[in-house]
Short mmCIF file of C-alpha atoms and ligand atoms in Angstrom, two decimals:
data_model
loop_
_atom_site.label_atom_id
_atom_site.label_comp_id
_atom_site.label_asym_id
_atom_site.label_seq_id
_atom_site.Cartn_x
_atom_site.Cartn_y
_atom_site.Cartn_z
CA MET A 332 -19.77 17.30 42.21
CA HIS A 333 -20.60 21.10 42.23
CA CYS A 334 -19.40 22.86 39.04
CA ALA A 335 -16.75 24.95 41.11
CA ALA A 336 -15.46 21.82 42.86
CA VAL A 337 -14.94 20.13 39.47
CA LEU A 338 -12.92 23.09 38.20
CA LEU A 339 -10.88 23.19 41.43
CA ALA A 340 -10.23 19.45 41.03
CA SER A 341 -9.23 19.66 37.45
CA ARG A 342 -6.94 22.70 38.21
CA ALA A 343 -5.28 20.66 40.97
CA ALA A 344 -4.99 17.76 38.54
CA SER A 345 -3.28 19.70 36.01
CA ALA A 346 -0.93 21.43 38.38
CA ALA A 347 0.07 18.12 40.02
CA PRO A 348 3.26 16.63 39.00
CA LEU A 349 3.19 14.35 36.05
CA ARG A 350 4.00 11.14 38.03
CA THR A 351 0.88 11.82 40.40
CA ARG A 352 -1.35 12.30 37.44
CA HIS A 353 -0.25 8.91 35.96
CA ALA A 354 -0.62 7.27 39.36
CA MET A 355 -4.17 8.50 39.47
CA ALA A 356 -4.87 7.04 35.88
CA SER A 357 -3.13 3.74 36.54
CA ASN A 358 -5.83 2.11 38.58
CA LEU A 359 -8.17 2.27 35.64
CA LEU A 360 -5.84 1.71 32.86
CA HIS A 361 -4.00 -1.46 31.97
CA VAL A 362 -1.74 0.26 29.44
CA LEU A 363 0.05 3.19 31.01
CA PRO A 364 1.15 6.29 29.02
CA PRO A 365 4.44 5.22 27.34
CA GLN A 366 7.38 6.82 29.10
CA ARG A 367 9.01 7.59 25.80
CA LEU A 368 6.17 9.67 24.66
CA LEU A 369 6.49 11.88 27.82
CA ARG A 370 10.04 12.90 26.46
CA PRO A 371 10.44 15.68 23.82
CA LEU A 372 10.55 14.86 20.17
CA ALA A 373 14.13 14.52 19.06
CA VAL A 374 14.98 15.62 15.62
CA PRO A 375 18.70 16.09 15.10
CA GLU A 376 20.30 18.17 12.30
CA ARG A 377 21.53 15.99 9.56
CA LEU A 378 22.63 16.42 5.96
CA LEU A 379 20.39 13.77 3.99
CA LEU A 380 22.59 12.64 1.08
CA GLY A 381 21.05 9.35 0.80
CA PRO A 382 18.43 8.30 -1.88
CA GLY A 383 15.86 10.24 -0.19
CA PRO A 384 14.19 11.95 1.67
CA SER A 385 16.44 14.95 1.09
CA ASN A 386 16.43 18.16 3.34
CA VAL A 387 13.59 20.34 3.10
CA PRO A 388 14.21 24.04 2.70
CA PRO A 389 12.87 26.54 5.18
CA ARG A 390 10.17 27.71 2.76
CA ILE A 391 8.58 24.23 2.24
CA LEU A 392 9.11 23.45 6.07
CA ALA A 393 7.10 26.70 6.81
CA ALA A 394 4.35 25.66 4.32
CA SER A 395 3.92 22.15 5.96
CA GLY A 396 3.71 23.90 9.31
CA ARG A 397 0.84 26.29 8.37
CA GLN A 398 -2.50 26.09 10.09
CA LEU A 399 -4.99 23.59 8.70
CA LEU A 400 -7.81 24.57 6.30
CA GLY A 401 -10.75 22.35 5.59
CA HIS A 402 -9.81 20.07 2.77
CA MET A 403 -12.79 21.23 0.67
CA HIS A 404 -12.18 24.84 1.40
CA PRO A 405 -11.90 27.01 -1.81
CA GLU A 406 -8.29 27.86 -0.85
CA VAL A 407 -7.31 24.20 -0.66
CA LEU A 408 -9.09 23.48 -3.90
CA GLN A 409 -6.75 26.30 -5.36
CA VAL A 410 -3.73 24.83 -3.99
CA MET A 411 -4.70 21.41 -5.60
CA ASP A 412 -5.11 23.44 -8.94
CA ASP A 413 -1.68 25.03 -8.49
CA ILE A 414 -0.21 21.46 -7.81
CA LYS A 415 -1.91 20.15 -11.07
CA VAL A 416 -0.42 22.78 -13.20
CA GLY A 417 2.97 22.41 -11.36
CA ILE A 418 3.02 18.64 -12.14
CA GLN A 419 2.06 19.37 -15.86
CA TYR A 420 5.11 21.68 -16.01
CA ALA A 421 7.36 19.21 -14.15
CA PHE A 422 6.28 16.33 -16.36
CA GLN A 423 5.91 18.42 -19.56
CA THR A 424 2.38 17.30 -20.27
CA GLN A 425 -1.07 18.79 -21.01
CA ASN A 426 -2.95 15.68 -19.70
CA GLN A 427 -6.17 16.57 -17.97
CA LEU A 428 -5.85 13.67 -15.60
CA THR A 429 -2.94 15.06 -13.58
CA LEU A 430 -2.95 15.21 -9.72
CA ALA A 431 -1.21 14.18 -6.69
CA ILE A 432 -1.89 10.89 -4.85
CA SER A 433 -2.42 11.09 -1.06
CA GLY A 434 0.65 8.85 -0.45
CA THR A 435 4.21 8.35 -1.09
CA GLY A 436 5.75 7.53 -4.48
CA HIS A 437 5.36 3.87 -3.81
CA CYS A 438 1.48 4.45 -3.48
CA ALA A 439 1.69 6.22 -6.89
CA MET A 440 3.29 3.05 -8.26
CA GLU A 441 0.43 1.08 -6.92
CA ALA A 442 -2.20 3.61 -8.26
CA ALA A 443 -0.59 3.34 -11.78
CA LEU A 444 -0.72 -0.34 -11.95
CA LEU A 445 -3.99 -1.08 -10.22
CA ASN A 446 -5.95 1.38 -12.18
CA LEU A 447 -4.54 0.16 -15.49
CA VAL A 448 -4.11 -3.55 -15.07
CA GLU A 449 -6.95 -6.03 -15.00
CA HIS A 450 -6.85 -9.69 -14.23
CA ASP A 451 -5.13 -11.71 -16.91
CA ASP A 452 -3.66 -8.75 -18.60
CA THR A 453 -0.21 -9.51 -19.77
CA VAL A 454 2.36 -7.06 -18.20
CA LEU A 455 5.86 -6.78 -19.26
CA VAL A 456 8.21 -5.43 -16.58
CA ALA A 457 11.74 -4.26 -17.32
CA VAL A 458 13.67 -5.24 -14.28
CA ASN A 459 17.11 -3.96 -13.70
CA GLY A 460 16.82 -2.89 -9.91
CA ILE A 461 14.37 -3.07 -7.11
CA TRP A 462 11.39 -0.79 -8.73
CA GLY A 463 10.96 -3.38 -11.54
CA GLN A 464 10.93 -6.21 -8.96
CA ARG A 465 8.28 -4.40 -6.96
CA ALA A 466 6.23 -3.53 -10.04
CA ALA A 467 6.27 -7.15 -11.06
CA ASP A 468 5.25 -8.16 -7.52
CA ILE A 469 2.37 -5.55 -7.55
CA ALA A 470 1.12 -6.70 -10.96
CA ARG A 471 1.05 -10.33 -9.92
CA ARG A 472 -0.99 -9.52 -7.02
CA LEU A 473 -3.40 -7.96 -9.45
CA GLY A 474 -3.81 -11.28 -11.18
CA ALA A 475 -1.80 -10.17 -14.31
CA SER A 476 0.33 -12.50 -16.38
CA VAL A 477 3.74 -11.05 -15.64
CA ARG A 478 6.73 -11.27 -17.98
CA GLU A 479 9.98 -9.95 -16.93
CA LEU A 480 12.66 -8.43 -19.20
CA LEU A 481 15.91 -8.64 -17.25
CA LYS A 482 19.17 -6.68 -17.24
CA PRO A 483 21.88 -6.86 -14.60
CA PRO A 484 21.83 -4.04 -12.03
CA GLY A 485 23.88 -1.29 -13.38
CA GLU A 486 22.65 -1.64 -16.93
CA TYR A 487 19.82 -0.13 -18.85
CA PHE A 488 17.47 -1.35 -21.65
CA THR A 489 17.97 -0.40 -25.23
CA PRO A 490 15.00 0.09 -27.71
CA TRP A 491 16.00 -3.36 -29.17
CA ASP A 492 15.66 -5.17 -25.89
CA ILE A 493 12.22 -3.53 -25.52
CA GLU A 494 11.15 -4.32 -28.97
CA GLU A 495 12.07 -7.92 -28.56
CA GLY A 496 10.07 -8.13 -25.37
CA LEU A 497 7.04 -6.62 -26.96
CA VAL A 498 7.10 -8.94 -29.92
CA GLN A 499 7.76 -11.97 -27.79
CA HIS A 500 5.23 -11.35 -24.93
CA LYS A 501 2.59 -9.09 -26.67
CA PRO A 502 1.87 -7.25 -23.28
CA SER A 503 -0.93 -4.65 -22.79
CA VAL A 504 1.29 -2.70 -20.43
CA LEU A 505 5.05 -2.09 -20.18
CA PHE A 506 6.44 -0.80 -16.85
CA ILE A 507 9.99 0.77 -16.87
CA THR A 508 11.99 2.70 -14.40
CA HIS A 509 13.39 6.03 -15.46
CA GLY A 510 15.69 6.58 -12.54
CA GLU A 511 16.66 3.23 -10.79
CA SER A 512 17.56 4.50 -7.36
CA SER A 513 18.85 1.12 -6.18
CA THR A 514 21.48 1.06 -8.88
CA GLY A 515 21.96 4.66 -9.98
CA VAL A 516 20.99 3.93 -13.71
CA LEU A 517 19.12 6.39 -15.82
CA GLN A 518 17.07 4.63 -18.34
CA PRO A 519 16.78 6.46 -21.87
CA LEU A 520 13.21 6.79 -22.93
CA GLU A 521 13.43 7.98 -26.31
CA GLY A 522 11.24 6.12 -28.83
CA LEU A 523 9.95 3.79 -26.05
CA GLY A 524 6.30 5.29 -25.96
CA LYS A 525 6.07 5.02 -29.78
CA LEU A 526 7.34 1.54 -29.84
CA CYS A 527 4.82 0.42 -27.21
CA HIS A 528 2.02 1.98 -29.10
CA ARG A 529 3.01 0.43 -32.31
CA HIS A 530 2.66 -3.01 -30.40
CA GLY A 531 -0.75 -2.05 -28.87
CA CYS A 532 0.80 -1.55 -25.43
CA LEU A 533 0.63 1.33 -23.09
CA LEU A 534 3.79 2.65 -21.17
CA ILE A 535 4.21 3.32 -17.45
CA VAL A 536 7.18 5.16 -16.35
CA ASP A 537 8.44 5.35 -12.77
CA ALA A 538 10.27 8.83 -12.38
CA VAL A 539 10.35 8.96 -8.61
CA ALA A 540 14.04 9.37 -8.53
CA SER A 541 14.49 11.27 -11.69
CA LEU A 542 11.91 13.94 -11.87
CA GLY A 543 13.56 17.37 -11.99
CA GLY A 544 17.03 15.92 -12.15
CA ALA A 545 16.93 14.53 -15.61
CA PRO A 546 15.02 15.59 -18.82
CA ILE A 547 11.50 13.92 -19.28
CA PHE A 548 9.02 14.96 -21.69
CA MET A 549 5.78 13.02 -20.94
CA ASP A 550 3.79 14.09 -24.13
CA GLN A 551 6.64 14.19 -26.58
CA GLN A 552 7.70 10.75 -25.21
CA GLU A 553 4.30 9.34 -25.58
CA ILE A 554 4.38 8.03 -22.00
CA ASP A 555 0.90 6.85 -20.95
CA ILE A 556 1.35 7.09 -17.03
CA LEU A 557 4.23 8.85 -15.34
CA TYR A 558 4.52 9.20 -11.59
CA SER A 559 7.09 10.63 -8.99
CA GLY A 560 7.33 11.34 -5.36
CA SER A 561 7.72 14.52 -3.36
CA GLN A 562 10.75 13.77 -1.19
CA LYS A 563 13.59 13.75 -3.75
CA VAL A 564 14.20 16.82 -6.03
CA LEU A 565 11.02 18.51 -4.92
CA ASN A 566 12.36 18.64 -1.48
CA ALA A 567 8.99 18.29 0.26
CA PRO A 568 8.26 15.66 2.94
CA PRO A 569 7.27 12.24 1.64
CA GLY A 570 3.42 11.91 1.54
CA SER A 571 1.98 13.25 -1.81
CA ALA A 572 2.93 11.85 -5.12
CA PRO A 573 2.48 13.37 -8.57
CA ILE A 574 0.96 11.30 -11.23
CA SER A 575 -0.40 11.86 -14.73
CA PHE A 576 -2.42 9.79 -17.36
CA SER A 577 -2.41 10.15 -21.11
CA GLU A 578 -5.74 10.14 -22.76
CA GLN A 579 -5.37 6.62 -23.86
CA ALA A 580 -4.57 5.53 -20.32
CA ARG A 581 -7.69 7.49 -19.04
CA GLU A 582 -9.76 5.74 -21.73
CA LYS A 583 -8.61 2.46 -20.77
CA ILE A 584 -9.35 2.91 -17.23
CA LEU A 585 -12.95 4.28 -18.04
CA ARG A 586 -13.43 0.88 -20.15
CA ARG A 587 -12.54 -1.36 -17.33
CA LYS A 588 -14.58 -4.52 -17.01
CA THR A 589 -14.00 -4.61 -13.32
CA ASN A 590 -13.60 -1.99 -10.44
CA PRO A 591 -9.80 -1.27 -9.59
CA PRO A 592 -9.20 -3.29 -6.39
CA SER A 593 -8.69 -0.19 -4.18
CA PHE A 594 -11.21 2.30 -3.42
CA TYR A 595 -8.63 4.88 -2.04
CA LEU A 596 -6.59 4.85 -5.23
CA ASP A 597 -9.61 4.47 -7.79
CA MET A 598 -8.69 7.01 -10.45
CA ARG A 599 -12.24 7.67 -11.32
CA TRP A 600 -12.90 8.96 -7.85
CA LEU A 601 -9.64 10.80 -7.65
CA ALA A 602 -10.18 12.50 -11.09
CA ASN A 603 -13.35 13.95 -9.73
CA TYR A 604 -11.80 14.96 -6.43
CA TRP A 605 -9.15 16.91 -8.25
CA GLY A 606 -11.44 18.53 -10.58
CA CYS A 607 -10.16 16.52 -13.61
CA ASP A 608 -13.50 15.26 -14.96
CA GLY A 609 -15.71 18.53 -15.35
CA GLU A 610 -18.06 17.32 -12.75
CA PRO A 611 -18.60 19.04 -9.28
CA ARG A 612 -16.10 17.87 -6.88
CA ARG A 613 -17.37 15.14 -4.38
CA TYR A 614 -15.87 13.96 -1.16
CA HIS A 615 -13.52 11.04 -1.56
CA HIS A 616 -10.97 11.09 1.33
CA THR A 617 -9.69 13.65 3.59
CA ALA A 618 -6.65 14.95 1.85
CA PRO A 619 -3.16 15.38 3.75
CA ILE A 620 -3.67 19.16 3.40
CA ASN A 621 -0.28 20.30 4.79
CA SER A 622 1.58 17.72 2.65
CA PHE A 623 -0.16 19.34 -0.44
CA PHE A 624 1.02 22.86 1.03
CA SER A 625 4.45 21.49 0.84
CA LEU A 626 4.23 19.86 -2.53
CA ARG A 627 2.83 23.13 -3.95
CA GLU A 628 5.86 25.02 -2.61
CA GLY A 629 8.19 22.34 -3.91
CA LEU A 630 6.60 22.63 -7.31
CA ALA A 631 6.64 26.48 -7.19
CA MET A 632 10.38 26.45 -6.40
CA LEU A 633 11.03 24.13 -9.29
CA ALA A 634 9.01 26.46 -11.59
CA GLU A 635 10.95 29.55 -10.33
CA LEU A 636 14.25 27.82 -10.88
CA GLY A 637 13.07 26.54 -14.17
CA LEU A 638 13.22 22.76 -15.20
CA GLU A 639 16.27 23.06 -17.57
CA ASN A 640 18.21 25.00 -14.82
CA SER A 641 17.30 22.21 -12.51
CA TRP A 642 18.45 19.43 -14.90
CA GLU A 643 21.77 21.27 -15.32
CA HIS A 644 22.44 21.83 -11.72
CA HIS A 645 22.04 18.05 -11.08
CA ARG A 646 24.28 17.20 -14.08
CA VAL A 647 27.07 19.47 -12.91
CA HIS A 648 27.10 18.41 -9.27
CA CYS A 649 26.78 14.63 -10.30
CA ALA A 650 29.71 15.19 -12.51
CA GLN A 651 31.89 16.84 -9.70
CA LEU A 652 30.89 14.19 -7.35
CA CYS A 653 31.83 11.37 -9.71
CA GLN A 654 35.21 12.98 -10.45
CA GLY A 655 35.80 13.41 -6.62
CA LEU A 656 34.93 9.77 -5.95
CA ARG A 657 37.31 8.56 -8.81
CA ASP A 658 40.09 10.82 -7.18
CA LEU A 659 39.51 9.00 -3.96
CA GLY A 660 40.24 5.72 -5.76
CA LEU A 661 36.62 4.57 -5.73
CA GLU A 662 34.92 2.75 -8.63
CA LEU A 663 31.61 4.13 -10.09
CA PHE A 664 28.98 1.36 -10.28
CA VAL A 665 27.46 2.64 -13.68
CA LYS A 666 30.10 2.29 -16.28
CA GLU A 667 28.55 4.54 -18.97
CA GLU A 668 28.62 8.21 -18.04
CA LYS A 669 25.34 8.94 -20.01
CA ALA A 670 23.62 6.10 -17.95
CA ARG A 671 24.33 7.72 -14.69
CA LEU A 672 21.31 9.06 -12.78
CA PRO A 673 22.18 12.71 -11.97
CA THR A 674 20.30 12.62 -8.69
CA ILE A 675 21.77 9.47 -6.93
CA THR A 676 25.23 8.22 -7.64
CA THR A 677 26.23 4.55 -6.90
CA VAL A 678 29.84 3.64 -6.06
CA ARG A 679 31.29 0.11 -5.45
CA VAL A 680 31.91 -0.68 -1.91
CA PRO A 681 35.63 -0.60 -1.83
CA GLU A 682 37.49 -3.94 -1.21
CA GLY A 683 38.02 -4.87 2.14
CA TYR A 684 35.49 -2.34 3.71
CA ASP A 685 32.15 -3.14 5.34
CA TRP A 686 29.64 -0.71 3.83
CA LYS A 687 27.68 -0.51 7.02
CA GLU A 688 30.89 0.92 8.92
CA ILE A 689 31.20 3.53 6.17
CA THR A 690 27.68 4.69 6.33
CA ALA A 691 27.65 4.69 10.24
CA PHE A 692 30.99 6.55 10.29
CA LEU A 693 29.65 9.33 8.19
CA MET A 694 26.51 9.39 10.38
CA ASP A 695 28.36 9.52 13.54
CA ASN A 696 31.26 11.70 12.77
CA HIS A 697 29.87 14.02 10.14
CA ALA A 698 26.03 14.04 10.58
CA ILE A 699 25.69 12.95 6.96
CA GLU A 700 23.46 10.18 5.67
CA ILE A 701 24.57 8.30 2.71
CA SER A 702 22.95 4.83 2.10
CA GLY A 703 24.00 1.15 1.12
CA GLY A 704 22.44 -0.65 -1.61
CA LEU A 705 18.85 -1.72 -1.95
CA GLY A 706 17.42 -4.89 -3.35
CA PRO A 707 19.87 -6.28 -5.86
CA SER A 708 22.32 -3.77 -4.96
CA VAL A 709 22.69 -4.55 -1.26
CA GLY A 710 26.24 -5.15 -0.14
CA LYS A 711 27.68 -4.11 -3.50
CA VAL A 712 27.22 -0.16 -3.56
CA LEU A 713 27.06 2.87 -1.52
CA ARG A 714 24.41 5.49 -2.77
CA ILE A 715 24.94 9.18 -2.54
CA GLY A 716 21.94 11.47 -3.30
CA LEU A 717 22.18 15.07 -4.45
CA MET A 718 18.71 16.24 -4.94
CA GLY A 719 17.06 19.64 -5.20
CA CYS A 720 18.34 22.10 -2.74
CA ASN A 721 21.03 19.42 -1.54
CA SER A 722 22.55 19.45 -4.93
CA THR A 723 25.19 21.88 -4.32
CA SER A 724 28.96 22.07 -4.92
CA ARG A 725 29.40 22.62 -1.15
CA ASN A 726 27.64 19.37 -0.49
CA VAL A 727 29.77 17.53 -2.85
CA ASP A 728 32.86 18.79 -1.02
CA ARG A 729 31.48 17.90 2.40
CA VAL A 730 30.52 14.28 1.52
CA LEU A 731 33.87 13.80 -0.42
CA HIS A 732 35.63 15.14 2.73
CA ALA A 733 33.57 12.76 5.01
CA LEU A 734 34.30 9.79 2.90
CA ARG A 735 38.03 10.45 2.74
CA ASP A 736 37.94 10.44 6.46
CA ALA A 737 35.91 7.18 6.53
CA LEU A 738 38.28 5.41 4.16
CA ARG A 739 41.10 6.39 6.54
CA CYS A 740 39.49 5.45 9.65
CA CYS A 741 37.22 2.55 9.00
CA ARG A 742 38.52 -0.79 10.01
CA ARG A 743 39.24 -3.00 7.03
CA SER A 744 36.79 -5.92 7.34
CA ARG A 745 38.33 -9.21 8.29
CA LEU A 746 36.22 -10.98 5.78
C1 GLV B 1327 14.18 4.92 -2.09
O1 GLV B 1327 13.65 5.41 -2.90
C2 GLV B 1327 15.48 4.25 -2.26
O2 GLV B 1327 15.88 4.11 -3.36
O3 GLV B 1327 15.88 4.01 -1.18
#
C-alpha cells in the first residue's frame, strides 16, 4: 500500500470505536483482548492498618512515579549509594556488604539463607510463628540438616533456650525473627550474637516487621545477616529489601564450596552490582529502578525523623492502641508488655465472633484494612499494624472507633 494510504488506514483504525477495532483483530487472534483490561484501573482509598503494606505518603508515591533512568546511569548508582548508607543507618551497622535486594522481604529471607547455607550444614531455626516455619522450609530445600527450636505462638525465646539449642544441635547458622508479624511478638536480641559466635555459629535475624519500629543495633548485637522489607515502617511499596552481611558472613560466603543455587540472588554478584567489592560494577540484572527511588525516599524520611524518634512514635501509639483494645474488652494476644511488637498488635478474636466478619466489616464500612492471623495464628487473632506514617494517634482512634462499631454490629457466630 502507498505510504499515504497506510497512514490514512491507521488513522481510520485509531479513530474507529474500540469494538470495531477488536472485531478486526478477532479473525486472526484466538485470544481476544481481555474485557477487564479495557476498563480503567481501580484503586480505592483505604487506610492500610494490617501487617503491611502500609500506606505510602505522597513524597514516596511521587518518587515511584518519576520518569525512568537507565539502571547503570550515574544518577541511579548514586541512588543505590544513598540506599546503602540509609540501610547502614537503619540497621546501625558499618558493614560494607549492605544493599537492597530487588524483591520483597521474603526474597531477602531467601537471599540470606541460600547464600550462607550449604548442603548438609546444620541450621537451627527458632520457630514461634510463620517466619521461622518459612525459614526452616527454605533451609530444607537447600539440603541443610534443619533443627527446630519451638515456642508456642505469642512467646519469645530466652538466651537460655537458645544456648540449649546451640549446645544440643551444634548448628553453623541460627535463624531467628525479631518482629514476628504473625503473632505480634518482639524477640529480645541482647546477647544472642555473642552466644552464637561462642558456639561457632552465625546469626541471621529477620527484621521485616520490626525495622524502624523497635531498636536494633546490628553491629553491637553481633548479628551476621540482617534483612528487612520496604513496605512496613519505611512506607515504600513492596519490591526492594534491605539486607546486610557482617564480615564473618561475607567471608563464609566467599569460602563456599559450591555456588549458591540462585544466580539472581548470588551475593557475590550483587556485592559487585552494588559497588560493595571495590571492583568496577558489572551488569547483573536490570534493577527495579522506581522501587529504588521509593526505598531511597523511605530511608531518607527515616533519617530525617531519626531512628530514636521513630522507635518512640511506634512505642507510644502501640501503647495507646493496646489500652484502647483493653477498654473495648478485648484480650491482647501477647501477655508481656515488653514482648509486644510496637508495629503490629495482635488481639484475640473475641469469643462468639467470626474474625472474617470483623475484618470485612471494617473494610466495607470504614475503608480500613486490619488482618486475621497468619500461619499458626489463623483463626486466633486479629492483627493491627501501625507503621511509619500510619503510626499516629488519629489512626489509633479511627481503628478503635471502627472496631467498636464492628463489635456492636457483627453477627455473633452460631458456632
Ligand atoms: C506479612 O508480613 C504478614 O505478616 O502478613
